[in-house]
mmCIF file of C-alpha atoms and ligand atoms in Angstrom:
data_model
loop_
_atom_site.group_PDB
_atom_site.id
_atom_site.type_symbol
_atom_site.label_atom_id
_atom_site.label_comp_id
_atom_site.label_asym_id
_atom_site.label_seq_id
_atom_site.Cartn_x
_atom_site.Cartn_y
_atom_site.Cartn_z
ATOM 1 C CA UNK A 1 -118.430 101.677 2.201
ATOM 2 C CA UNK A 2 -114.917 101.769 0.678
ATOM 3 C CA UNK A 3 -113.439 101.505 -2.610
ATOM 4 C CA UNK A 4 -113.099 97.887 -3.585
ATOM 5 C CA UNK A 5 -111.933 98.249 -7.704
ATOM 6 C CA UNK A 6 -108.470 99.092 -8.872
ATOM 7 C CA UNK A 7 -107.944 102.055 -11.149
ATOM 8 C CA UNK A 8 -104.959 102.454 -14.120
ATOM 9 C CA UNK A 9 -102.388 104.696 -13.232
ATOM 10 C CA UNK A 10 -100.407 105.908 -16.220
ATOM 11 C CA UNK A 11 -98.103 108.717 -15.743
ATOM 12 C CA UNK A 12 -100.425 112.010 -16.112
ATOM 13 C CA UNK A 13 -101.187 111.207 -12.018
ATOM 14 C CA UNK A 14 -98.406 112.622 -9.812
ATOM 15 C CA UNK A 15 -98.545 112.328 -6.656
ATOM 16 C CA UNK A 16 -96.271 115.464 -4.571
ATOM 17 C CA UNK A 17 -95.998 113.929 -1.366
ATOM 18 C CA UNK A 18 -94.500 110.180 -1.557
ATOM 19 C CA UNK A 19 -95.078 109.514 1.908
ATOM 20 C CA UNK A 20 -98.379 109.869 3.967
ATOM 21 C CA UNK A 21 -97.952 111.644 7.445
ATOM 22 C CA UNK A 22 -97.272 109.635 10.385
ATOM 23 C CA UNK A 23 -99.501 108.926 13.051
ATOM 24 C CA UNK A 24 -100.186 111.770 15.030
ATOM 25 C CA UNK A 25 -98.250 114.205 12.605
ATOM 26 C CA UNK A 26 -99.278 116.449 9.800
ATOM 27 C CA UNK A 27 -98.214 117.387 6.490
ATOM 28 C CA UNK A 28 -98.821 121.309 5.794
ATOM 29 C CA UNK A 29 -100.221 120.723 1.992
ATOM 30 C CA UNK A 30 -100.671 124.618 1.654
ATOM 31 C CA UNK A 31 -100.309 127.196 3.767
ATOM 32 C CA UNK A 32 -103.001 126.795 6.603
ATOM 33 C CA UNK A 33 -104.297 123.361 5.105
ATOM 34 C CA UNK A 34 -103.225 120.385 7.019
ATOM 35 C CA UNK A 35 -103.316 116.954 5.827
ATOM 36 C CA UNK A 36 -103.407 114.230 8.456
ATOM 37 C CA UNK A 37 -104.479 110.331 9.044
ATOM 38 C CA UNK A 38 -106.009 108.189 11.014
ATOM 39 C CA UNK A 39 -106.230 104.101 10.487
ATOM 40 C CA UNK A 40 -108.770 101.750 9.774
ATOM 41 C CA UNK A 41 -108.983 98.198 10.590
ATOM 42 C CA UNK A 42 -110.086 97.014 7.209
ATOM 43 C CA UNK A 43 -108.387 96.055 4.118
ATOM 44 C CA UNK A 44 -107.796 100.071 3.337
ATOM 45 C CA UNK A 45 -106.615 100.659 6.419
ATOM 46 C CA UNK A 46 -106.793 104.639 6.251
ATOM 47 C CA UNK A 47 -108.822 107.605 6.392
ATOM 48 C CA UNK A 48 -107.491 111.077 4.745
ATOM 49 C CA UNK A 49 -108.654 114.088 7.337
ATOM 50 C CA UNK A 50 -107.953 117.586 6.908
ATOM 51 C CA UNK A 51 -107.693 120.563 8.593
ATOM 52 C CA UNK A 52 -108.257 124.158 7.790
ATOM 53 C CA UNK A 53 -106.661 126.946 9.819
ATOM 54 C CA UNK A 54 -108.382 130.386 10.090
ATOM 55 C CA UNK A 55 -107.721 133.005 12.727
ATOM 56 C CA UNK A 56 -110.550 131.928 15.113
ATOM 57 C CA UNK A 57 -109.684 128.218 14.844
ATOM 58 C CA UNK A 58 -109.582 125.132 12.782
ATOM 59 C CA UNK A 59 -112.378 123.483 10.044
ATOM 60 C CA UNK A 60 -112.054 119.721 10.177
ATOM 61 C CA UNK A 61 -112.876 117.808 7.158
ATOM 62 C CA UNK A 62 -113.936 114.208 7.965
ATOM 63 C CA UNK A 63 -113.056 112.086 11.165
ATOM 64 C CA UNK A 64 -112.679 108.919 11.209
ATOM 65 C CA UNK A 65 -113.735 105.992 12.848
ATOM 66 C CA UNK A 66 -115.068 105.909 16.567
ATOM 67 C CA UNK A 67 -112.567 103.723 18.281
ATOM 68 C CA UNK A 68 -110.142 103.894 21.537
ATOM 69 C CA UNK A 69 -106.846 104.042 19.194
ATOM 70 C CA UNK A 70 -108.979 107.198 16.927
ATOM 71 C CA UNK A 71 -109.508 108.920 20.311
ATOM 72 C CA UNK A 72 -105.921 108.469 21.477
ATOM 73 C CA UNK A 73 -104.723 109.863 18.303
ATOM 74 C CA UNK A 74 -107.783 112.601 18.068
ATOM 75 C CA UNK A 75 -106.614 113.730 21.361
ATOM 76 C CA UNK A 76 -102.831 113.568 19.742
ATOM 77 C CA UNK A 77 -103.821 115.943 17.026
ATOM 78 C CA UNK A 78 -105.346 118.329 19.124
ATOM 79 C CA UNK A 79 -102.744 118.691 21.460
ATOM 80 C CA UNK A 80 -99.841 118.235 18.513
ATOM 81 C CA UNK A 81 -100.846 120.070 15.052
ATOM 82 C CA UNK A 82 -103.956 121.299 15.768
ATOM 83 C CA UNK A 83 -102.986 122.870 19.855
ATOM 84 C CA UNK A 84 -103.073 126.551 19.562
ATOM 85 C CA UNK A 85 -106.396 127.139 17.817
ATOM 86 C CA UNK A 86 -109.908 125.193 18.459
ATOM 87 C CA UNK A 87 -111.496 123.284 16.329
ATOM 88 C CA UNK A 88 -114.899 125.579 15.720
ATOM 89 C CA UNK A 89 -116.186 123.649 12.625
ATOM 90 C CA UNK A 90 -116.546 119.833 11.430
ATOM 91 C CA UNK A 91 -117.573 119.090 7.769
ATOM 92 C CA UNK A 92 -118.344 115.530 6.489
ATOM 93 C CA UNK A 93 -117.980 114.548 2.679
ATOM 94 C CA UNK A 94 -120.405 111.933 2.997
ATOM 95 C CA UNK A 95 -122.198 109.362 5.624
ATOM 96 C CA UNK A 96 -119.629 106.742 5.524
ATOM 97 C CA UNK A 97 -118.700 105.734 8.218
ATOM 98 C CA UNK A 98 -114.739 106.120 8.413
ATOM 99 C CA UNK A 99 -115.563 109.730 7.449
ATOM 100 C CA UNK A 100 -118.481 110.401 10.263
ATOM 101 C CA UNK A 101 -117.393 108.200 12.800
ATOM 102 C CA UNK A 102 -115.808 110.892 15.171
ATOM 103 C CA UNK A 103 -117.923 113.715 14.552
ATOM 104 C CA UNK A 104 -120.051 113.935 17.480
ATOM 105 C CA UNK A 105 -117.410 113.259 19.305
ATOM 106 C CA UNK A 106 -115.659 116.504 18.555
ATOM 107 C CA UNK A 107 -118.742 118.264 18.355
ATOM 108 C CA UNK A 108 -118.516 117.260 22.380
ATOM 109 C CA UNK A 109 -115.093 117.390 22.931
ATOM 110 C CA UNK A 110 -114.509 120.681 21.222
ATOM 111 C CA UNK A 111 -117.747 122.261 21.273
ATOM 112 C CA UNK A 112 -117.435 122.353 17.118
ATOM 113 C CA UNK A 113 -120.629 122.557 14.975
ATOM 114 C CA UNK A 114 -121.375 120.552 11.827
ATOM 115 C CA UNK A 115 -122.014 120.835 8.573
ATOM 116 C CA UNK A 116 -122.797 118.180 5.624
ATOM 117 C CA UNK A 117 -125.148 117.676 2.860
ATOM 118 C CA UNK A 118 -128.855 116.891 4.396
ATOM 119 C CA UNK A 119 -128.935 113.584 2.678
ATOM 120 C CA UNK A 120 -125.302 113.234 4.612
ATOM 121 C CA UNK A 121 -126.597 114.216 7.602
ATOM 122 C CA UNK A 122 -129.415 112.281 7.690
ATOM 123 C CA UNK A 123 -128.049 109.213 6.835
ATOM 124 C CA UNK A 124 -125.321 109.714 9.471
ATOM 125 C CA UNK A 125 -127.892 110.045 11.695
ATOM 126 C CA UNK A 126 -130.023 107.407 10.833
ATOM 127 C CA UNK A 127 -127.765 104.322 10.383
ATOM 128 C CA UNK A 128 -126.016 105.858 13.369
ATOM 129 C CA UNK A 129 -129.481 105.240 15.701
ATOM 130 C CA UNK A 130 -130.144 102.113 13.488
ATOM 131 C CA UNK A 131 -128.934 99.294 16.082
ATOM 132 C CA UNK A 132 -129.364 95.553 14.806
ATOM 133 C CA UNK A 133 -128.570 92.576 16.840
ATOM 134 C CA UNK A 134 -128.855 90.207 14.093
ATOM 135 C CA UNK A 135 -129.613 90.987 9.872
ATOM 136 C CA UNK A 136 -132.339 92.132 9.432
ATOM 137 C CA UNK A 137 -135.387 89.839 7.641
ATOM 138 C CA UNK A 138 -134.469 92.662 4.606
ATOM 139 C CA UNK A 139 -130.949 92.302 4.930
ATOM 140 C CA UNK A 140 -131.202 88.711 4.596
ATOM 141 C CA UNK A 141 -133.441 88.528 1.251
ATOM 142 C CA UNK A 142 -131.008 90.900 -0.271
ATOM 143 C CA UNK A 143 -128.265 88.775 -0.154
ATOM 144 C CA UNK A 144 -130.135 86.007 -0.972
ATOM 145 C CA UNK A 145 -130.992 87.804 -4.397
ATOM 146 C CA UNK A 146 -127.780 88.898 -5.246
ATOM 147 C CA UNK A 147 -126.812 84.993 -4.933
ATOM 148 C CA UNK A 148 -124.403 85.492 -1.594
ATOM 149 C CA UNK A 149 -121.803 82.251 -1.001
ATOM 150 C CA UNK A 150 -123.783 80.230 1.302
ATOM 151 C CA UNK A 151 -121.210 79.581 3.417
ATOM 152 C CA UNK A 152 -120.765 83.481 3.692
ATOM 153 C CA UNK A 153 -124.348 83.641 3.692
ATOM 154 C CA UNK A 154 -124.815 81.070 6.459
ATOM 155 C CA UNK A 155 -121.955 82.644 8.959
ATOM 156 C CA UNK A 156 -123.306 86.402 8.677
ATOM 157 C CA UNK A 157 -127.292 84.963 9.187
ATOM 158 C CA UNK A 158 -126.545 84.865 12.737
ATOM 159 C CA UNK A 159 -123.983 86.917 13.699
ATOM 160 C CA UNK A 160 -123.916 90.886 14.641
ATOM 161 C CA UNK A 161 -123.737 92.632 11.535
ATOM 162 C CA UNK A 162 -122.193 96.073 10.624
ATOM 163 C CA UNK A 163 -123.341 98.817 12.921
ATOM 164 C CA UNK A 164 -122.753 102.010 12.197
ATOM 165 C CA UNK A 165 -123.197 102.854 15.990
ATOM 166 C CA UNK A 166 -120.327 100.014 17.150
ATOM 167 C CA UNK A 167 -117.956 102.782 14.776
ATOM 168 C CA UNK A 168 -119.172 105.780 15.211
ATOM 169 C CA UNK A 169 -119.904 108.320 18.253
ATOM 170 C CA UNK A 170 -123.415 109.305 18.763
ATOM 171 C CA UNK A 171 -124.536 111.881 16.416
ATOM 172 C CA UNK A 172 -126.177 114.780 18.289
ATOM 173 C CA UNK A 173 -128.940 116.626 16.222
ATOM 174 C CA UNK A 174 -128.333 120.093 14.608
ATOM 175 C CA UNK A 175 -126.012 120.975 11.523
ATOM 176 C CA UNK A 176 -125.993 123.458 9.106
ATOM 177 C CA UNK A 177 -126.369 122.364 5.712
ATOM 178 C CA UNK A 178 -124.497 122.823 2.837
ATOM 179 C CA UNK A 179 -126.185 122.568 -0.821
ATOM 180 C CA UNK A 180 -124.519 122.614 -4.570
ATOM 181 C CA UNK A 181 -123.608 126.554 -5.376
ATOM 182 C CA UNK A 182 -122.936 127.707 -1.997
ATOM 183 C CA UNK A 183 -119.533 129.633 -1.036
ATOM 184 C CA UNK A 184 -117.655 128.172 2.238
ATOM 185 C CA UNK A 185 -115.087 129.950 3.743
ATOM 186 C CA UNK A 186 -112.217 128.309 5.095
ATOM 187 C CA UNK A 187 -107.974 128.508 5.181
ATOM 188 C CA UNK A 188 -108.356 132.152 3.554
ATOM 189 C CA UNK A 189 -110.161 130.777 0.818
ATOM 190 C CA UNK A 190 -113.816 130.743 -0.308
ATOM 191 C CA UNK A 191 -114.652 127.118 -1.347
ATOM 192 C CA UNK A 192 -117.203 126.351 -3.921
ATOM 193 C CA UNK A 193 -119.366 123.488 -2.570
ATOM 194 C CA UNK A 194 -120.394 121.075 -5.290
ATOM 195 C CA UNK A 195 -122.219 117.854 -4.880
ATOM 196 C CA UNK A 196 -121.166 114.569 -6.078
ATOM 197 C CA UNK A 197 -122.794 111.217 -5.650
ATOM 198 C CA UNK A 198 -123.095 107.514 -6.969
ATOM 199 C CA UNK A 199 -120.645 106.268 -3.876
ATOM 200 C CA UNK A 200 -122.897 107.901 -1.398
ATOM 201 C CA UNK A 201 -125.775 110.369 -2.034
ATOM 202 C CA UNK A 202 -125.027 114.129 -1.661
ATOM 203 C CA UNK A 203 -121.659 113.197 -1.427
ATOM 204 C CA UNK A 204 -120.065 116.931 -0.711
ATOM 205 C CA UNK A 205 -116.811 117.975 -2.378
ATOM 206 C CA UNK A 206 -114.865 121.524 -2.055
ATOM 207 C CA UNK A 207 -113.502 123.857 -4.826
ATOM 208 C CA UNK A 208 -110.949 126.246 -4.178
ATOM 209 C CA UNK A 209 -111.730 129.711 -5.831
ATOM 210 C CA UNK A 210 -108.003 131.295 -4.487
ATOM 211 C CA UNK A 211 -106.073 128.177 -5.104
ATOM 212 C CA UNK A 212 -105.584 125.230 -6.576
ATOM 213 C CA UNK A 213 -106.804 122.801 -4.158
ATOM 214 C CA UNK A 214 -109.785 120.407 -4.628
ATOM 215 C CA UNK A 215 -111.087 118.226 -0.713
ATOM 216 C CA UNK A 216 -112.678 115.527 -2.800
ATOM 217 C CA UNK A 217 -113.569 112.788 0.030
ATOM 218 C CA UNK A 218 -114.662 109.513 -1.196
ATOM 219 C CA UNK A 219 -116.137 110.989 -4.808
ATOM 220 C CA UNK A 220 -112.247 111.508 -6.650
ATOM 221 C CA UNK A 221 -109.720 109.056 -5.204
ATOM 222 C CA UNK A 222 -106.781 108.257 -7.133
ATOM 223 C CA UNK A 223 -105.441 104.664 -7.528
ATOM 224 C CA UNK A 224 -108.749 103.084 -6.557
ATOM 225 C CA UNK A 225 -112.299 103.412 -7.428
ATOM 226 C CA UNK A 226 -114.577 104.482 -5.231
ATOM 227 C CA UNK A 227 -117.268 101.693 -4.148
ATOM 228 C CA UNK A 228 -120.719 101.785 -6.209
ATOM 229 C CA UNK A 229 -122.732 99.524 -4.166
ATOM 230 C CA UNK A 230 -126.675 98.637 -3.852
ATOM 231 C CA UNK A 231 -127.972 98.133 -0.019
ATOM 232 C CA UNK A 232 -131.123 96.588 1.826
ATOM 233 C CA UNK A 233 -132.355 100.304 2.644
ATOM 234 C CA UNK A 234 -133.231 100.187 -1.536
ATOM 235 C CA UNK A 235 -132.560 97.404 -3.395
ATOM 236 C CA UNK A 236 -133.818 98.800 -6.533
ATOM 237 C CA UNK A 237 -131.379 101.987 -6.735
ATOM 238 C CA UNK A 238 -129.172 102.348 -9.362
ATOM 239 C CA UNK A 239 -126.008 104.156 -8.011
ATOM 240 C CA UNK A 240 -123.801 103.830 -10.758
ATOM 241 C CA UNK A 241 -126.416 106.075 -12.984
ATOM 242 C CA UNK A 242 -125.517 108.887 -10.364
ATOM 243 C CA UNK A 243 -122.216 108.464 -10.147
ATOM 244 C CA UNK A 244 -121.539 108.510 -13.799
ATOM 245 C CA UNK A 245 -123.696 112.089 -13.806
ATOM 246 C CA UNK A 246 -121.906 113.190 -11.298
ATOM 247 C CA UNK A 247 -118.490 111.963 -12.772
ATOM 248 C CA UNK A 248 -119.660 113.643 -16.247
ATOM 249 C CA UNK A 249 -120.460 117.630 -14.051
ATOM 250 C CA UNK A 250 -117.624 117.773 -12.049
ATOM 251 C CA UNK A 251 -115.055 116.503 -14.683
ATOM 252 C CA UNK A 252 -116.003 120.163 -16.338
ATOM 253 C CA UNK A 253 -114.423 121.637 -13.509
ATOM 254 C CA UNK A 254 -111.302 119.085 -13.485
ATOM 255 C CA UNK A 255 -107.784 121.426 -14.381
ATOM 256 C CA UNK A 256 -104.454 119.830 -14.964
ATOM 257 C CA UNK A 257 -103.006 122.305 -11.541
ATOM 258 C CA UNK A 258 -105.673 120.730 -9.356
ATOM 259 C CA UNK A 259 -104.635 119.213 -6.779
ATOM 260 C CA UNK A 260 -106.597 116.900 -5.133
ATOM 261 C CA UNK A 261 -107.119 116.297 -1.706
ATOM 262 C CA UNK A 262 -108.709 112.814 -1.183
ATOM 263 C CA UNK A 263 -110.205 110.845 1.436
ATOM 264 C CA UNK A 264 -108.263 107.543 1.189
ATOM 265 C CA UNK A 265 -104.613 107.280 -0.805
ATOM 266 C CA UNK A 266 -102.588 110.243 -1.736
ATOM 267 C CA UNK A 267 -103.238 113.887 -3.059
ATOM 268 C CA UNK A 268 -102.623 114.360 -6.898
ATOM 269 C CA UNK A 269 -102.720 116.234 -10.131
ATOM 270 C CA UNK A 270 -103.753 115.079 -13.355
ATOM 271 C CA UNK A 271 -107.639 115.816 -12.716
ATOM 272 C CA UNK A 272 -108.925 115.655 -15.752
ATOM 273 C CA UNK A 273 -107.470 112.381 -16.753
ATOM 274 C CA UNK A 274 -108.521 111.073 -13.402
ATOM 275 C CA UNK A 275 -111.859 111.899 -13.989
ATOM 276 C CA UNK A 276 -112.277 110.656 -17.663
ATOM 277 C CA UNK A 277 -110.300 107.066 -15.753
ATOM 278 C CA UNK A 278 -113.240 107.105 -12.976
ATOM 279 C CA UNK A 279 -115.634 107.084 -15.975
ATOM 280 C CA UNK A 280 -114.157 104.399 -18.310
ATOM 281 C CA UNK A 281 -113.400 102.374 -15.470
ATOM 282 C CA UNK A 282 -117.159 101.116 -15.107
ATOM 283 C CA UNK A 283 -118.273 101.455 -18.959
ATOM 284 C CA UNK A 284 -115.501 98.927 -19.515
ATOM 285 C CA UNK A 285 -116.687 97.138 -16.004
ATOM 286 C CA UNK A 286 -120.182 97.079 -17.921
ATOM 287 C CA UNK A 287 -119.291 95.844 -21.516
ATOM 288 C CA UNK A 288 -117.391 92.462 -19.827
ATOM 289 C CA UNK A 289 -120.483 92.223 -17.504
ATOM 290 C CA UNK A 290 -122.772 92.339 -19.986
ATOM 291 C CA UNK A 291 -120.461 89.602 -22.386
ATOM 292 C CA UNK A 292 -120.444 87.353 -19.504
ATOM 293 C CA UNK A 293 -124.383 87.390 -18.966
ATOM 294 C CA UNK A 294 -124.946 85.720 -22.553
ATOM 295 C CA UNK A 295 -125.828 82.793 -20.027
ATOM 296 C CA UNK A 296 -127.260 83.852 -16.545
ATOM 297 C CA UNK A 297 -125.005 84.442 -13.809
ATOM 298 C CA UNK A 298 -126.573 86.156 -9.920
ATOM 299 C CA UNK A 299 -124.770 88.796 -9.139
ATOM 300 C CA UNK A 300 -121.808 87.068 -6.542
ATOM 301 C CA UNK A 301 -121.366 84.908 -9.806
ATOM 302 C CA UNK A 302 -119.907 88.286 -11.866
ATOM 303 C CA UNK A 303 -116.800 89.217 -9.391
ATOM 304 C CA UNK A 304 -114.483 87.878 -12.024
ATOM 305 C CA UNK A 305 -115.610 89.945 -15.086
ATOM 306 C CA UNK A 306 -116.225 92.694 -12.863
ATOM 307 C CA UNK A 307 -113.303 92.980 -10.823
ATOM 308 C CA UNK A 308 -110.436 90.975 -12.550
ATOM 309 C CA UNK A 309 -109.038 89.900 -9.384
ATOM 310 C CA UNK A 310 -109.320 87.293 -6.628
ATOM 311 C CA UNK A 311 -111.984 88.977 -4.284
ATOM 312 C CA UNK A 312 -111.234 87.368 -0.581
ATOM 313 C CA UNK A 313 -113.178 87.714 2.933
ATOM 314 C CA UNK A 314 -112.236 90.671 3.550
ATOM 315 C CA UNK A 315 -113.882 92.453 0.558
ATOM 316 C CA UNK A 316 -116.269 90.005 -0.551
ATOM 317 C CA UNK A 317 -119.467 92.353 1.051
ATOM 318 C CA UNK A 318 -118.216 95.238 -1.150
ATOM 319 C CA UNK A 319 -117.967 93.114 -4.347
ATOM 320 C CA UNK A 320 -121.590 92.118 -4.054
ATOM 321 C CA UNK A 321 -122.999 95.106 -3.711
ATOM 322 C CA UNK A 322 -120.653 96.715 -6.306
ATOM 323 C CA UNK A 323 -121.729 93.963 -8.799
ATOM 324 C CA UNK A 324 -125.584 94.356 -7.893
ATOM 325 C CA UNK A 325 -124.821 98.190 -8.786
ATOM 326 C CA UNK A 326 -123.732 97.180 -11.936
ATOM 327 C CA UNK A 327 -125.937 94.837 -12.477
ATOM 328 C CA UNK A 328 -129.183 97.073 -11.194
ATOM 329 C CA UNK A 329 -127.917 99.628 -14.076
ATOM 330 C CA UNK A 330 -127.881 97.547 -16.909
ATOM 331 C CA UNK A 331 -131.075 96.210 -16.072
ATOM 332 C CA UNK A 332 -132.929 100.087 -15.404
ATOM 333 C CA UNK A 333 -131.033 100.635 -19.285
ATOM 334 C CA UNK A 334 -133.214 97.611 -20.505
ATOM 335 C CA UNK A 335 -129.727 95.539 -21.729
ATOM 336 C CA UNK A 336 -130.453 92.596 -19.161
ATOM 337 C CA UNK A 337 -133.155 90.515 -17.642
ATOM 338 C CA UNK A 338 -133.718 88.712 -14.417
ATOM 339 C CA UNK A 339 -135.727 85.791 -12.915
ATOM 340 C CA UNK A 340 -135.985 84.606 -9.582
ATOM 341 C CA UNK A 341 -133.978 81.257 -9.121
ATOM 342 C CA UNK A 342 -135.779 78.795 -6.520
ATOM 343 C CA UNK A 343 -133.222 79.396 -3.589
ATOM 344 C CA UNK A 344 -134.543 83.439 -4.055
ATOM 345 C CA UNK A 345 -131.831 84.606 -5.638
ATOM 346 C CA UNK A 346 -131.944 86.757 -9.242
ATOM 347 C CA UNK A 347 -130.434 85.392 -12.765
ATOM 348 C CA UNK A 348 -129.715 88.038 -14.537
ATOM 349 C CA UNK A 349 -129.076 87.399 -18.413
ATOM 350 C CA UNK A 350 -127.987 89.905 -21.288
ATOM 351 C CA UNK A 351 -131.847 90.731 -23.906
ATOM 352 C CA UNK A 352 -130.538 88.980 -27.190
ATOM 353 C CA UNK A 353 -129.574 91.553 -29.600
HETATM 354 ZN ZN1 LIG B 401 -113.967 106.392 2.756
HETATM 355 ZN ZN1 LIG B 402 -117.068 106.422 1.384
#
């Protein structure tokens, strides 16, 4: 769900604000655009969340996770920052759920309406409803192919796995949905919706026309690279194709004044060398993959070409399904193989050349 690889950071990425807000607090980033945060309990431990002010109240980007800390603080922010006005609107960037998980509770709470991408929206919905006591028979085989530690493996087989609905509020049904090409207004300012993807589908992402600001979500973080990863619900996807098309359209739109309102980390400027970074960040991931797959490696046996760094508990569920992303594209490009080991896990090996 959450970035797992580490970016470069040379010096055309400033970042104007040092220091995020504190807890319960915002930071006004331009006039009538609030920038606040709320924690996570996961090794990135925030969310980004903003707030657009118009005369007849406020336009929440993203939410959140559902917990009794994000409702204490929710209820913080709307009698602190946010008091005067009420919140009429809630967009979400993508399904994720840190982003989605306190959307239908403000929908309640505040009588807002939503709006989202319809892939968004649906999966929201659907992983949201999508209640599993134990993995899944699905689950289970796609670990086994991507070759997960068995020890990892044999501690996750029986235990409660990662509900959507044990983070996030219910999501009632309606929205309004939001395609690539439409105009949003918000803050003053009409919005150009465009649509990213690769780290989620229809991942949404917001364009200033009056000013210089770009709400980004999970598609354009700075300092870490988004996650790319490859799930049960389709095992054969290739993410990383998307999210390199996407990377490629939106970097067109990319100016050096941007600045860039994210959903994890800091806002920036320095756009367009951002962008070209969130490219060249997996070609190079996929030249050392494919250099270490002259013998055949499964996919939890790749971390250390992929990732160049230790990958521990906490993110080891990320990794995988990063490195099957990486792994699914070089296969759908026709540069690797892959057989079935006996335990059911793939071996995938670079074609000789
Ligand atoms: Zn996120
Ligand atoms: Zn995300």
């Amino acid at each position: 769900m959450d970035p797992v690889t580490t970016g470069a950071e040379p010096g055309g990425i400033r970042y104007p604000w040092p220091e995020p807000p504190a807890e319960g607090a915002a930071t006004e980033i331009a006039p009538g655009v609030l920038w606040m945060r709320l924690p996570l309990p996961m090794a990135l431990d925030h969310v980004n969340i903003y707030a657009l002010r118009d005369s007849d109240g406020w336009t929440i980007v993203d939410t959140g996770i559902r917990s009794r800390r994000g409702i204490a603080l929710w209820e913080r922010l709307l009698a602190g920052p946010l008091a005067g006005l009420p919140v009429r609107r809630v967009i979400l960037t993508h399904h994720h759920p840190d982003h989605i998980g306190m959307a239908g509770w403000l929908m309640e709470r505040c009588g807002a309406e939503l709006l989202t991408t319809r892939t968004a929206w649906l999966m929201a919905r659907m992983l949201i409803l999508d209640e599993e006591a134990r993995p899944t028979p699905h689950a289970l085989a796609h670990w086994q192919r991507a070759g997960m530690d068995p020890e990892i493996y044999a501690a996750r087989k029986d235990a409660r796995p990662y509900n959507f609905a044990d983070v996030c509020a219910p999501l009632p049904v309606g929205y309004t949905r939001l395609h690539e090409g439409d105009t949003l207004t918000a803050a003053g300012r009409d919005w150009d919706v465009r649509i990213g993807g690769g780290h989620a589908p229809e991942h949404l992402t917001l364009w200033s026309r009056d000013c210089n600001l770009v709400i980004a979500g999970d598609q354009i973080l700075p300092s870490i690279s988004p996650n790319i990863g490859v799930y049960a619900t389709e095992p054969e996807a290739d993410p990383l194709a998307d999210w390199l098309e996407a990377c490629d359209r939106l970097a067109q739109h990319a100016r050096e004044d941007h600045l860039v309102l994210g959903g994890h980390k800091l806002p920036f400027t320095g756009l367009p060398l951002r962008m070209r970074q969130l490219i060249e960040n997996h070609h190079g991931a996929l030249r050392r993959l494919e250099a270490h797959l002259q013998s055949p490696h499964t996919a939890a046996e790749c971390f250390g070409p992929l990732f160049k760094r230790r990958i521990d508990a906490g993110t080891y569920g990320l990794a995988l399904v990063e490195a099957v992303a990486h792994l699914n594209h070089l296969h759908k490009l026709g540069r690797i193989t892959r057989r079935l080991r006996d335990d059911g896990a793939w071996l995938w090996q670079a074609r000789e050349r």
